[in-house]
Each structure stands twice: as structure tokens, then as C-alpha cells.
XYZ file of C-alpha atoms in Angstrom:
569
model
C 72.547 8.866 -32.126
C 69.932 10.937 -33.330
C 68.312 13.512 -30.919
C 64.722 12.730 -29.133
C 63.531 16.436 -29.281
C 62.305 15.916 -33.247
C 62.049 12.073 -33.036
C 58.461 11.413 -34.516
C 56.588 8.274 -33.933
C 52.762 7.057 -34.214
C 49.687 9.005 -33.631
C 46.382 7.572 -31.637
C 43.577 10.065 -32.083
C 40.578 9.798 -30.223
C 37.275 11.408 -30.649
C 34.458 12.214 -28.295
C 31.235 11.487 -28.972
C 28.923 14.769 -28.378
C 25.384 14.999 -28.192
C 22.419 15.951 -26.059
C 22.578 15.407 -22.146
C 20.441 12.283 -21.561
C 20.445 10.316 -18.314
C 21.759 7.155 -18.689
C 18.128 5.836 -16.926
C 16.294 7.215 -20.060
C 17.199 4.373 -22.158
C 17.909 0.647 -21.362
C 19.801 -1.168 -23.427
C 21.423 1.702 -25.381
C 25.247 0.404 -26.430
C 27.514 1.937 -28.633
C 31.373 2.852 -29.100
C 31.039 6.690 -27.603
C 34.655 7.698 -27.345
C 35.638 8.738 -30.529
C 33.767 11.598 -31.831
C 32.655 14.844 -32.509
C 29.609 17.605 -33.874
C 29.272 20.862 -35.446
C 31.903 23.313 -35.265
C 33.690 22.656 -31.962
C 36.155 19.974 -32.636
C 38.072 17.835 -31.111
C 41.691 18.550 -30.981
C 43.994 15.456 -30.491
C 47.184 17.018 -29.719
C 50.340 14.063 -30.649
C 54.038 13.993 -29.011
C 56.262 11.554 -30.436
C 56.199 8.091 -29.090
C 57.127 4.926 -30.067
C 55.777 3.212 -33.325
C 53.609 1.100 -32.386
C 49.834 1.573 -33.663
C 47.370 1.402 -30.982
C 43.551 0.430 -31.382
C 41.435 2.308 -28.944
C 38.112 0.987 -28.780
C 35.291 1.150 -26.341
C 32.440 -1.148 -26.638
C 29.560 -2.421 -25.042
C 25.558 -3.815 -25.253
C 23.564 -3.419 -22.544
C 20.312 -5.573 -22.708
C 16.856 -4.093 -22.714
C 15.681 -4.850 -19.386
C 12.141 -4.283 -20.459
C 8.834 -2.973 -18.815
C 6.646 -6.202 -18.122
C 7.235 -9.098 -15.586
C 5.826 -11.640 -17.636
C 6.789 -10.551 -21.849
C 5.540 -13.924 -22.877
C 1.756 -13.378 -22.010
C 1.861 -10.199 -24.390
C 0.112 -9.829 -27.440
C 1.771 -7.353 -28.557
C 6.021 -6.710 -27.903
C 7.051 -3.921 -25.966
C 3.934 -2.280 -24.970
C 4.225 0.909 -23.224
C 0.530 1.003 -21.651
C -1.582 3.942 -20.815
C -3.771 5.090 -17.866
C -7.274 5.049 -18.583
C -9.379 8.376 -19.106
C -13.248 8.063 -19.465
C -13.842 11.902 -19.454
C -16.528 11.404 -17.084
C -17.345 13.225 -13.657
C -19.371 11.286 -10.977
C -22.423 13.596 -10.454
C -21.867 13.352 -6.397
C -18.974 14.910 -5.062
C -18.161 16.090 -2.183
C -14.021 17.276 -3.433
C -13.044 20.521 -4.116
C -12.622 21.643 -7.318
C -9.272 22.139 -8.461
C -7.602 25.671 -10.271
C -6.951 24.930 -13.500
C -3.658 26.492 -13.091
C -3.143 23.731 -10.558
C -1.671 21.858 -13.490
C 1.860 22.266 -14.616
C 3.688 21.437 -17.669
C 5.751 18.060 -17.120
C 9.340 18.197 -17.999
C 11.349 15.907 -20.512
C 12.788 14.233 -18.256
C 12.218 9.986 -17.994
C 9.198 8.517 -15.566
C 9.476 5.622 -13.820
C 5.975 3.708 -13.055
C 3.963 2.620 -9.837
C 0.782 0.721 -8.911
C 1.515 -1.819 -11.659
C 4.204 -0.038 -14.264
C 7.562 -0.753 -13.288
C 10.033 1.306 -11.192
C 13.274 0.368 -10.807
C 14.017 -2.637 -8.094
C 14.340 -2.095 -4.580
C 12.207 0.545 -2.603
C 11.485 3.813 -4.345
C 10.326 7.372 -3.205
C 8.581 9.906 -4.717
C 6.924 13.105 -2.984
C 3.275 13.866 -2.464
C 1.249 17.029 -1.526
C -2.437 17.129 0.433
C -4.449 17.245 -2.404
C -7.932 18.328 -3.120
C -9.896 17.318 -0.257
C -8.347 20.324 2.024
C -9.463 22.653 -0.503
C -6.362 24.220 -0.705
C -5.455 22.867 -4.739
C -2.643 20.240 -5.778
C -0.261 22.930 -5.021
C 0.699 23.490 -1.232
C 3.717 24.402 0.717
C 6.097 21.880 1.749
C 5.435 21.397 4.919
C 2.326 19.746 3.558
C 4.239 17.189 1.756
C 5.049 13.524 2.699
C 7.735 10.943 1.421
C 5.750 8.140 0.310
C 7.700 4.682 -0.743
C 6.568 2.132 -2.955
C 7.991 -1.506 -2.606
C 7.437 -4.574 -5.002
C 5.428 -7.442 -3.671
C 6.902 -10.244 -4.599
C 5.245 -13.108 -6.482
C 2.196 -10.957 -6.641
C 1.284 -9.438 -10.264
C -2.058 -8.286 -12.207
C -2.943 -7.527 -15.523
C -2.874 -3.728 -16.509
C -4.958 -2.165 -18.518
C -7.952 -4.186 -16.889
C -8.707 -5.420 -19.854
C -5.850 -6.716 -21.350
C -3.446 -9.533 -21.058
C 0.382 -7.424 -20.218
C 1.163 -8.619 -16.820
C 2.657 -5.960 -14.353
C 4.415 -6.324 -10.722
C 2.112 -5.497 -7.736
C 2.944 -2.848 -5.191
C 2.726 -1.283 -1.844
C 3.011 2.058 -0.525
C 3.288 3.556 2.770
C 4.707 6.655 4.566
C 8.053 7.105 6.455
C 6.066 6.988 9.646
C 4.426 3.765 8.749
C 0.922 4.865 7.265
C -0.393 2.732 4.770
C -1.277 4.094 0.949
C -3.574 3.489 -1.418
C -4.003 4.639 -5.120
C -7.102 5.623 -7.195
C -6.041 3.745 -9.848
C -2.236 2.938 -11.816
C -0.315 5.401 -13.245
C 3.205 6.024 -13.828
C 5.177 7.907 -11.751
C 8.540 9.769 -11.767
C 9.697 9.067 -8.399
C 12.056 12.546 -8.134
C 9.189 14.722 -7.838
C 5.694 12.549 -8.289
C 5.241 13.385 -11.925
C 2.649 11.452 -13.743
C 2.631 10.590 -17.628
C -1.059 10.940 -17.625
C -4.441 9.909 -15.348
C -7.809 11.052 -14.953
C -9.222 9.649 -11.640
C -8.969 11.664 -8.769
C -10.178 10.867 -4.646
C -11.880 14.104 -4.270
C -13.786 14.119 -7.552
C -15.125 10.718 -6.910
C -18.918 10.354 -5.129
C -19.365 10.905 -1.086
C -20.356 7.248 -1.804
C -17.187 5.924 -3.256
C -15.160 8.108 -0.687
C -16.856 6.205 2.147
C -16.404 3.031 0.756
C -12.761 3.260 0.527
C -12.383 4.280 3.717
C -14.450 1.258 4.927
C -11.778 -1.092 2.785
C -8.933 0.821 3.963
C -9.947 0.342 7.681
C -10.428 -2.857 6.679
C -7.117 -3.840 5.475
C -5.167 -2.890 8.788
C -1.949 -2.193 7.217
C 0.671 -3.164 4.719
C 2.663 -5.741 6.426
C 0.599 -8.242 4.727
C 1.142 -8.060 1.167
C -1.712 -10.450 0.208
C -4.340 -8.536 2.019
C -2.950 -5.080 0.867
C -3.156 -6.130 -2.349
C -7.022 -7.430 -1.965
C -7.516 -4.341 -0.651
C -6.511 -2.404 -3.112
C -8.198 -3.885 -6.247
C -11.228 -3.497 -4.241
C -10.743 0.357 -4.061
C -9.844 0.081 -7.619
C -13.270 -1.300 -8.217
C -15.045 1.356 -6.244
C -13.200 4.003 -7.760
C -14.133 2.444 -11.284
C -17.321 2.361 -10.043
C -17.228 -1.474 -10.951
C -19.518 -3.902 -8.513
C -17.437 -6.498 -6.534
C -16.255 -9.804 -8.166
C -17.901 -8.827 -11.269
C -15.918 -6.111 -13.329
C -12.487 -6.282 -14.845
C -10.446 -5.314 -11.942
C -11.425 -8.512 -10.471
C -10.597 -10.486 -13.337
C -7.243 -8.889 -13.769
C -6.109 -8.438 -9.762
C -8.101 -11.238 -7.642
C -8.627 -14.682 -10.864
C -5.057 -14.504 -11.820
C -3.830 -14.381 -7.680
C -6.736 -16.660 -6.371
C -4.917 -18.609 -4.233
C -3.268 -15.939 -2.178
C -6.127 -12.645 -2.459
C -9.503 -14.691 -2.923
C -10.272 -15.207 0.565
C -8.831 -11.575 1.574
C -10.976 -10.027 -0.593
C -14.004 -11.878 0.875
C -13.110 -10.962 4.251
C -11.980 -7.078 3.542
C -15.723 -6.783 1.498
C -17.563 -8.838 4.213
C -15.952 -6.163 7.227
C -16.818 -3.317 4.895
C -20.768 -4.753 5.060
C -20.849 -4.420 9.080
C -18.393 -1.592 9.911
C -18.801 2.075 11.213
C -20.484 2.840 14.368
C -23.509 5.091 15.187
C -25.263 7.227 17.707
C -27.031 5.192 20.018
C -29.993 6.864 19.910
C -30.422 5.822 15.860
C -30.841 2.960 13.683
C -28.573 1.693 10.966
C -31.221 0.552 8.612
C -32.835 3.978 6.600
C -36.305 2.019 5.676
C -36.432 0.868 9.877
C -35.905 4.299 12.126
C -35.201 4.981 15.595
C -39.033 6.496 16.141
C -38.218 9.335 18.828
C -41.464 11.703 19.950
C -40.336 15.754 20.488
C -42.193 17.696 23.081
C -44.738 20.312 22.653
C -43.702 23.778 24.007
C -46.703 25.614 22.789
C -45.658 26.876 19.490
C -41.999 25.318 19.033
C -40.951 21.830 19.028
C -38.159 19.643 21.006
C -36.264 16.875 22.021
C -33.361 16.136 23.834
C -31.176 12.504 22.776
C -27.966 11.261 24.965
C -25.556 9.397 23.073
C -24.400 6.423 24.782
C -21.900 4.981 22.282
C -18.179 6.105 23.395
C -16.947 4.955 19.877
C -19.064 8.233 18.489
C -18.285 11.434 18.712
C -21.674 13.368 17.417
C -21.085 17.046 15.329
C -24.737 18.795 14.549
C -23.096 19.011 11.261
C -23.366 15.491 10.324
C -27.486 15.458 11.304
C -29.775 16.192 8.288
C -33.008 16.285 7.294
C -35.847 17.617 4.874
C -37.396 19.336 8.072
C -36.534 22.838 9.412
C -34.776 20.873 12.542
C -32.026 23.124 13.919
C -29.195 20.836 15.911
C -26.746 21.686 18.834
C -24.244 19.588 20.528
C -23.881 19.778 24.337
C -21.578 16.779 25.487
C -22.704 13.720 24.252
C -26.129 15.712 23.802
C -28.237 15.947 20.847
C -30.917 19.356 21.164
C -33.600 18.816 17.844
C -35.538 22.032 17.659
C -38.380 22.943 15.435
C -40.823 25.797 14.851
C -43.164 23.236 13.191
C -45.223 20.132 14.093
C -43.284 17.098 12.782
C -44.786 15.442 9.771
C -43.683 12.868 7.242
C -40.836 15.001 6.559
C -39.034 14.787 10.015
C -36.668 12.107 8.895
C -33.603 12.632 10.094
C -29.830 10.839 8.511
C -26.397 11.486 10.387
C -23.692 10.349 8.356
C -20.263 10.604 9.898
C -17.008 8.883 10.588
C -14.002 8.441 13.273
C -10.529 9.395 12.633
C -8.487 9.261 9.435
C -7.946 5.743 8.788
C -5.224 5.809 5.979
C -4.171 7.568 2.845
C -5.107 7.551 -0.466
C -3.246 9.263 -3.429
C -3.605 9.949 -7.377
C -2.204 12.496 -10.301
C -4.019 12.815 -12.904
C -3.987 14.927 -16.140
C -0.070 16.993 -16.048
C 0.133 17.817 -12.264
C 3.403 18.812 -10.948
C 3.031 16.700 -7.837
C 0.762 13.612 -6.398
C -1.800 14.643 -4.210
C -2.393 12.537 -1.316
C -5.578 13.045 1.163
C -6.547 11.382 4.320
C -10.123 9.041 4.421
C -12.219 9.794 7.553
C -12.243 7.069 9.191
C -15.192 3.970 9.307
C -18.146 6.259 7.557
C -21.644 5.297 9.130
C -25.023 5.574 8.836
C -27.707 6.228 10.825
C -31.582 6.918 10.831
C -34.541 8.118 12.984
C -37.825 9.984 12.675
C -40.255 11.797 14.955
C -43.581 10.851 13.227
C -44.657 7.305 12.406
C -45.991 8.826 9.256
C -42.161 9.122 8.055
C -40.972 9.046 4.274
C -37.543 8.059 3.812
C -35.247 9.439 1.280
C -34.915 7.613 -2.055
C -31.707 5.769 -1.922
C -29.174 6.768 -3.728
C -29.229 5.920 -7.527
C -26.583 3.568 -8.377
C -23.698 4.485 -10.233
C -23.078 2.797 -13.608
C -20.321 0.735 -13.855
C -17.888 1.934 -16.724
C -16.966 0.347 -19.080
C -13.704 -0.340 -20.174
C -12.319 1.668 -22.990
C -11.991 -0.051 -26.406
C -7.792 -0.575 -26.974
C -6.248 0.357 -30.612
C -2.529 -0.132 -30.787
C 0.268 2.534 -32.572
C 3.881 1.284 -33.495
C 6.413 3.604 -33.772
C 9.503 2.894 -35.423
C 13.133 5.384 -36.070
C 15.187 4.899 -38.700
C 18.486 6.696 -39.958
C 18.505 8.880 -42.787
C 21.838 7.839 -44.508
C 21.486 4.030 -43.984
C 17.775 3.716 -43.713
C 18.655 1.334 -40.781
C 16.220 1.394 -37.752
C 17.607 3.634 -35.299
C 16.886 3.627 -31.299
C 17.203 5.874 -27.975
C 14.348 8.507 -28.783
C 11.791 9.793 -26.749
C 8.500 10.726 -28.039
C 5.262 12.618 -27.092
C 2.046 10.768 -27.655
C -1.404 12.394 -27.340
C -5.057 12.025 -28.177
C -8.549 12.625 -27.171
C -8.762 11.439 -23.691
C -4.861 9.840 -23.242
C -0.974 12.066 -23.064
C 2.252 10.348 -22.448
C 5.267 13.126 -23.302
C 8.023 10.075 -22.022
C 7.598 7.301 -24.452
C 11.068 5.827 -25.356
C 11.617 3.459 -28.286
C 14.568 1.165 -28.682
C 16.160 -0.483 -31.803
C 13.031 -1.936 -33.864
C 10.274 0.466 -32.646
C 7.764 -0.037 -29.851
C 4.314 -1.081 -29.737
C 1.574 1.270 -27.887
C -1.568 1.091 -26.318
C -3.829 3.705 -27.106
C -7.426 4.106 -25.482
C -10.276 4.911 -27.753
C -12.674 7.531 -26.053
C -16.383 6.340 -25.609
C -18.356 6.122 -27.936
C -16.101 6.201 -30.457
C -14.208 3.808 -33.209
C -10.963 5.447 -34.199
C -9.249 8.263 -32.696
C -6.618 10.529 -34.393
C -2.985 10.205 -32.661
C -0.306 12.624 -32.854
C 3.693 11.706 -32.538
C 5.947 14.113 -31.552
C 9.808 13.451 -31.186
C 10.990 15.425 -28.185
C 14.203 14.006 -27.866
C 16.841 12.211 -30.621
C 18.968 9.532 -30.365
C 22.855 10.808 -29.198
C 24.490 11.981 -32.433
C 21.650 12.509 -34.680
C 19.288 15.570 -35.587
C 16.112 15.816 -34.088
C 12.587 15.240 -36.407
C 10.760 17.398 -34.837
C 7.747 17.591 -37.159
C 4.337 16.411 -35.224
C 2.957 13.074 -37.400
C -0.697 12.036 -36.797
C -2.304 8.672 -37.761
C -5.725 7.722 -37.076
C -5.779 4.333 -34.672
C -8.549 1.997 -35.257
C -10.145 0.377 -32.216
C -9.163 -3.443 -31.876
C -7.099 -4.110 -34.650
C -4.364 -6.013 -33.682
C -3.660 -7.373 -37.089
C -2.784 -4.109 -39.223
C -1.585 -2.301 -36.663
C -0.915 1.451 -37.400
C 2.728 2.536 -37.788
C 4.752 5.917 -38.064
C 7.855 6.279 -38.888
C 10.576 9.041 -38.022
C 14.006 9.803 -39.587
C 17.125 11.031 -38.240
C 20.212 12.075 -39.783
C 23.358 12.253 -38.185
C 24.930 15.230 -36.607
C 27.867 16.646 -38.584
C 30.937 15.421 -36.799
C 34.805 16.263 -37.053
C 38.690 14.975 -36.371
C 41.328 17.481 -35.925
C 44.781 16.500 -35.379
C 47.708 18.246 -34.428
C 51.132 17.311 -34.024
C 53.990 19.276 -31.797
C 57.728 18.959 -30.849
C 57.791 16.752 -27.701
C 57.367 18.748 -24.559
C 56.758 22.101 -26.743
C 53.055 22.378 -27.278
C 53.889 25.450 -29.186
C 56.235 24.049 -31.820
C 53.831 22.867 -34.544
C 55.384 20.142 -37.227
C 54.776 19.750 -40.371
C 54.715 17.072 -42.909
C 53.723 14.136 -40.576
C 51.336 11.810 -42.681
C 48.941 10.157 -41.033
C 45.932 6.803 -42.103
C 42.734 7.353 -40.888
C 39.905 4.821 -41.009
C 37.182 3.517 -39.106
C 37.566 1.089 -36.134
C 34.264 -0.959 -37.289
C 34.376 -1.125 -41.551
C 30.114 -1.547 -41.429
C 30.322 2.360 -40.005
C 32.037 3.608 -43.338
C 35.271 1.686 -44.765
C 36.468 5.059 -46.206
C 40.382 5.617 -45.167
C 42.110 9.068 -45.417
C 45.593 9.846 -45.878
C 46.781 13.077 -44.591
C 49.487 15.578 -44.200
C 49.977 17.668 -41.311
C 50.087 21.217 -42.625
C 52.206 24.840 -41.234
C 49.928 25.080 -38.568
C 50.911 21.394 -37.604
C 46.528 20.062 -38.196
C 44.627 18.038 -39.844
C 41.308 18.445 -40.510
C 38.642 15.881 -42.076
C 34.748 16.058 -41.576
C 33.619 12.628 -40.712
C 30.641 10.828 -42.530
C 29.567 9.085 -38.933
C 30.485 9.100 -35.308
C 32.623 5.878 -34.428
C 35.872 4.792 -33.021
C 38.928 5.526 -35.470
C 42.046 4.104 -35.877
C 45.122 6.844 -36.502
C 48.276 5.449 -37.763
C 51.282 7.641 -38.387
C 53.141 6.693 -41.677
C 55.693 9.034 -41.805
């Protein structure tokens, strides 16, 4: 009977496959056989005892399916559009927001983003942190104690069209705080929900007009919560509009939020912009209408001017802040008190406006251009309006000009496709960085086949010059990371631009060694060993090896893949 300790039988080797550290959420629908490989110079060591002889096929498959970003692919143009957020790079001329530090703006990480307001998260309720933002005029940047947990939740059977313009259909959503305080944003935008990262954005609540800040607040007040996912929804295409500085039912918000949801957000929307018309409340002693004054007379003291107005409406509190006028009135508060003083005879220019609000009626977020967080501010309330004089001989202020509605931007599309070096076989899992005039998205993945972008041309303009950077390669290959740029041509949807990347595989390695049964130390030579690939399409080159003094064998591999080791001797 011959003795175990040198008894030799057949070898299984398996490799594992090394590459970069991606989360798993960065790609869907990556498959591929992962546990048999190995890069560079570290190798894998497959260290063999005798067993029986019997070969052994170790093989680890599996395809996931691309999930995909839209709700609806089949109303798509174009396949697998990863869409942008719209930048005009224009500034209202009325603001009443602080400006921000330009250091306010941090470098994003390569990391994956999930979106919100239209570009899909993942199912289920998601989180994502915001800081108070501009409007406390302390930057984007705060401490945390100014931060707030705000959750965004799909509504279901309720979709739009995003961008405005365009016919990709995205899921609808809602967002609120932990404490129950409804949300609203500026506009979409995608969001990492870890730590409120945006790809790109460029509206912002406290750079838009006194005028539009007001008017959201009226449609927030308006709304009354989020527990009706109809009229949140209303709600928030209509501060969409305002903040796009489109008029209601008209612009392309409406035609991509409210037409394609008529049955369940027309008559919301009427209602919401009909309450907007007759809300906010007003000192008593002042008129709502600025052409139709409260006329109020101020006493003569010999040299000086007065008057003296009691506010009877409990629903206002009056600040001599919010009083102004083209006069040299001074104003002080005393109770529900108004004191006017002047050191002049009133004449046409004793017109006075107050303009104020109640208490903060909801929140309203956005992240534009690379901050590190959202920002998220409070409105103020129902904003009102209110008038009187103290001559009949007033002149009102011209109204305010009205804004132009923008225009949406003109679309061109870029398709960017991967392919591998060796086979010149399209290639998938990388992430790329995609910038222009106007538009930056660092997180755009493209799977097997290439993706299809949308790319906003700035105003004015027909083309715009594109540049593709790969930040990240697919698992097992070398990164190309050589910036390409193309020129995309506005509306062309029939010779569509396309750049193309090439990866070559990373150099990989088996190493076997074979040892006396229960001796690690004890290396054996002269065991020969077949080596070939699990899947023949990989490579269908075999090896036949020896084990040498030190008990190894070593081969450098064309391509990662599952292998089959078979002892022959």
C-alpha cells in the first residue's frame, strides 16, 4: 500500500480578479466571471495538497440586467440618455440673496450620484443632507447643526418630461424633512444622496428676484403639504415656472409637468395659481392695489410733519423695516403703531409700499455648479403688498419690469462608446467626465455599447466644443486617461457625434505551487500540470507545465478569466 504523505493527485487553481475599488452601485448590469485572476506583479499563489483525481471546474458566473435611468425607455429618442441640468449663465438683475464665496464650492469626488426631482434614485425613500444656504448670508458652507435630513420619495404613477423640452420621461418626487416640513426644489438635478452632491446646476433660491422669491412662497403656502402627491406635484412645476421665469400654462414646464398628468394636476394647478392671486395679508391702514392708495393726511407741527396709523389686522405683524418710500419719511413701531415722520411737506413723492410676510411657510432647496452640500433656505411666509399716500397729488412707482421668460437651451447629443484594445470589442463599466461651456457632469457611466448624452448648447450659440475625460476604467483594464474633445452640433439627432476610448487589459498572472500534504514547506517537483481557459472565446491557448525546485509555476496570462487546472502527472 503505498504511503499518503507523497501521494499526488489533481490541482484546481483559482485566480482573483484585481482591479480598482468600485462600488458595486456604480454600474448596473456589470457581469462577469471575477474569481479567477490576477494584475501586475503581486500574484496569486494557489498553493495544491494532494487530493483525489478528479478535475474540478470552478466557475463563477453571472449577468445582471441594466436596470436603466428612465421610467418610460420607449418614449426616447435617443437610448440611454444620461440628461443634464440646464445652465443659462444668466443672473436675474433683482436679488435680494447673498452672494456666495467662491470658495464656497468644492471639488466633487469620483464617487457615483444618484438623481432627484426627476433623475432616478434608487427605489424606496432616500436621504441626502442639506445645509441653510444663501439666504442667511452665512455661504453654502455652515456647521452641522445647521443641517437637516431631507428625504425624497417616488410618487407613484406621476412622471414628467425632463429636460423641459424633450421627450425622456422621468419619475416625479417629493421631499420633506424628518419633522414633517415640506420641500421644494429650484429646479432638477441629480443628487448623491450620501452627502447632497450635485453633478451640475445653475439655479439657485437666493440669486433669483425678490419677485420670484415671493411668488414661491405664495405657491408653497398654497400647497399645504406633501401628503397629497397630486397637489405637491402642481405645486412644484409651478415654482419651476417661476424660477424659470416662465409665465403660467404657457412655457415648457407646463407642457412637460401639468399636459402629460392632466387628469390628476390640471385642476391643482388652477387652484394653487388662483390662491397665489388673493393671498398675503396687509396692514389695515393700507390698500392692496399700488395705482388705488390708502390716502392718509399727516399733521402740521410747524416745521416737521406727522401721523400716527393703528393696525387693526391681528394676522400682521408691522416692522418699520418693511415701509418704504421715495420721501424722507422716518418709521417707528410702537405696538401695533405706525409713527410717519417728516421734515418736509408731503408732495407727489410721499408714496409709501410695505412689503412683508408671516412666518416661514416651507423649504426650498438647490445645488448648483460643484457645491459640496445642498443648500436649503426657508420662504417667509404669504409675501404682501400694500400701498398708501399722504397727498392726492401721489405718483406711484413704475411697476416692476417683467422678467423675460428664458428660453430653453438648444439640445445637441454626444455618444460615447469603450472598446478593448486587444479585441477591439466594445467594452463597458467606465465612468467619464463630461464638460462644456455652461454644463459639467464628472459621474457619467457607460455600459456595453456606449451611451447617448444630452448636451446643452449655451445661448446664442450653434455648436459647442465638448471634452471627455475617463476618470475611471472598467475592472481589469488600464485607464485612457487622455482628455478627447468633439465639437456637438445643436439639434442633430441624425449624425450624432461620437468618441471613442480604448482600454487594454491589465497584465495579469497564475502562480502555482505544489507541497507535500500537511507540509507547506516541502516543495515538489516535477508535477505537470494543463492550463486553459474556462470560456475558449477569452483565449483557447492551453499551457503545459512543470512544477520546478522551488515547487511553482509561473505563466503571465493574456486575459483575466476563469481557468481550468488539471494535474497530469
Amino acid at each position: 500500500m503505498k504511503k499518503p504523505a507523497r501521494f499526488l493527485s489533481l490541482l484546481m487553481a483559482v485566480m482573483m480578479l484585481v482591479g480598482s475599488a468600485i462600488p458595486a452601485y456604480a454600474f448596473e448590469g456589470l457581469g462577469e466571471i471575477s474569481n479567477v485572476t490576477d494584475y501586475g506583479e503581486d500574484s496569486s499563489i494557489v498553493e495544491e495538497t494532494p487530493k483525489e483525481d478528479t478535475p474540478v471546474l470552478d466557475e463563477n458566473e453571472g449577468d445582471a440586467d441594466d436596470d436603466g435611468e428612465k421610467s418610460d425607455p420607449s418614449s426616447d429618442p435617443l437610448p440611454d440618455i444620461q440628461l443634464p441640468v440646464q445652465d443659462s449663465g444668466e443672473t436675474p438683475d433683482e436679488t435680494d440673496g447673498e452672494t456666495q464665496p467662491d470658495d464656497a464650492d468644492a471639488s466633487l469626488p469620483n464617487e457615483p450620484t444618484v438623481g432627484a426631482s426627476g433623475l432616478d434614485p434608487p427605489d424606496g425613500i432616500v436621504s441626502f443632507e442639506v445645509v441653510r444656504g444663501g439666504g442667511s448670508g452665512t455661504g453654502r458652507r455652515m456647521a452641522r447643526a445647521s443641517s437637516v435630513a431631507m428625504y425624497m420619495e417616488k410618487l407613484p404613477g406621476l412622471t414628467h418630461y425632463y429636460p423641459f423640452n424633450s421627450t425622456s420621461v422621468y419619475n416625479a418626487y417629493k421631499f420633506y424633512t424628518a419633522d414633517g416640513q415640506t420641500a421644494f426644489c429650484v429646479e432638477p438635478a441629480r443628487f448623491n444622496t450620501t452627502n447632497g452632491t450635485v453633478v451640475t446646476g445653475s439655479l439657485t433660491y437666493s440669486g433669483l428676484s425678490s419677485t420670484q422669491q415671493k411668488e414661491i412662497a405664495k405657491a408653497i403656502a398654497a400647497c399645504g403639504g406633501h401628503s397629497n402627491n397630486a397637489k405637491y406635484l402642481a405645486t412644484q412645476a409651478i415654482i419651476w415656472e417661476i424660477a424659470m421665469g416662465q409665465s403660467p400654462r404657457s412655457g415648457s414646464v407646463y407642457k412637460a409637468v401639468i399636459t402629460p398628468n392632466a387628469g390628476q394636476l390640471s385642476g391643482y394647478y388652477d387652484e394653487i395659481r388662483s390662491a397665489m392671486e388673493a393671498s398675503g395679508e396687509i396692514p389695515s391702514f393700507m390698500s392692496p392695489d399700488p395705482n388705488s392708495p390708502t390716502i392718509h393726511e399727516m399733521t402740521d407741527n410747524g416745521g416737521s410733519w406727522s401721523i400716527d396709523l393703528q393696525n387693526t389686522n391681528s394676522k400682521v405683524t408691522i416692522k418699520a423695516s418693511d415701509f418704504t418710500s421715495r420721501a424722507p419719511f422716518s418709521y417707528s413701531v410702537s405696538g401695533n403703531t405706525l409713527t410717519v415722520e417728516s421734515s418736509s411737506e408731503p408732495d407727489n413723492d410721499a408714496y409709501v409700499e410695505w412689503h412683508g410676510g408671516g412666518e416661514g411657510s416651507g423649504l426650498i432647496f438647490w445645488n448648483s455648479s460643484q457645491q459640496t452640500k445642498a443648500s436649503f433656505d426657508e420662504t417667509q411666509g404669504l409675501p404682501a403688498d400694500g400701498y398708501m399716500a399722504f397727498t392726492n397729488n401721489f405718483i406711484p412707482n413704475p411697476p416692476d419690469t417683467p422678467e423675460t421668460p428664458k428660453e430653453d437651451p438648444a439640445l445637441g447629443y454626444l455618444t460615447i462608446v469603450k472598446y478593448d484594445g486587444d479585441t477591439n470589442l466594445p467594452l463597458g463599466g467606465a465612468i467619464f467626465k463630461v464638460e462644456c461651456d455652461g454644463y459639467i457632469n464628472d459621474a457619467v457611466d457607460v455600459p456595453y455599447g456606449g451611451k447617448t448624452i444630452v448636451i446643452p448648447i449655451p445661448e446664442g450659440q450653434t455648436s459647442v466644443d465638448v471634452t471627455v475625460t475617463e476618470v475611471t476604467a472598467p475592472s481589469g483594464y488600464v485607464m485612457d486617461s487622455a482628455p478627447k474633445t468633439v465639437t456637438v452640433t445643436a439639434n442633430d439627432t441624425v449624425n450624432i457625434v461620437e468618441v471613442g476610448f480604448v482600454n487594454y487589459p491589465e497584465a495579469c498572472s497564475l502562480e502555482i505551487y505544489k507541497h507535500e500534504t500537511g507540509n507547506k514547506g516541502v516543495a515538489l517537483e516535477g508535477a505537470s500540470f494543463r492550463i486553459r481557459y474556462a470560456d475558449p472565446n477569452v483565449s483557447a491557448q492551453t499551457w503545459t507545465e512543470t512544477t520546478d525546485g522551488s515547487g511553482k509555476i509561473h505563466i503571465d496570462l493574456p486575459a483575466a478569466g476563469a481557468l481550468i487546472v488539471e494535474e497530469l502527472s
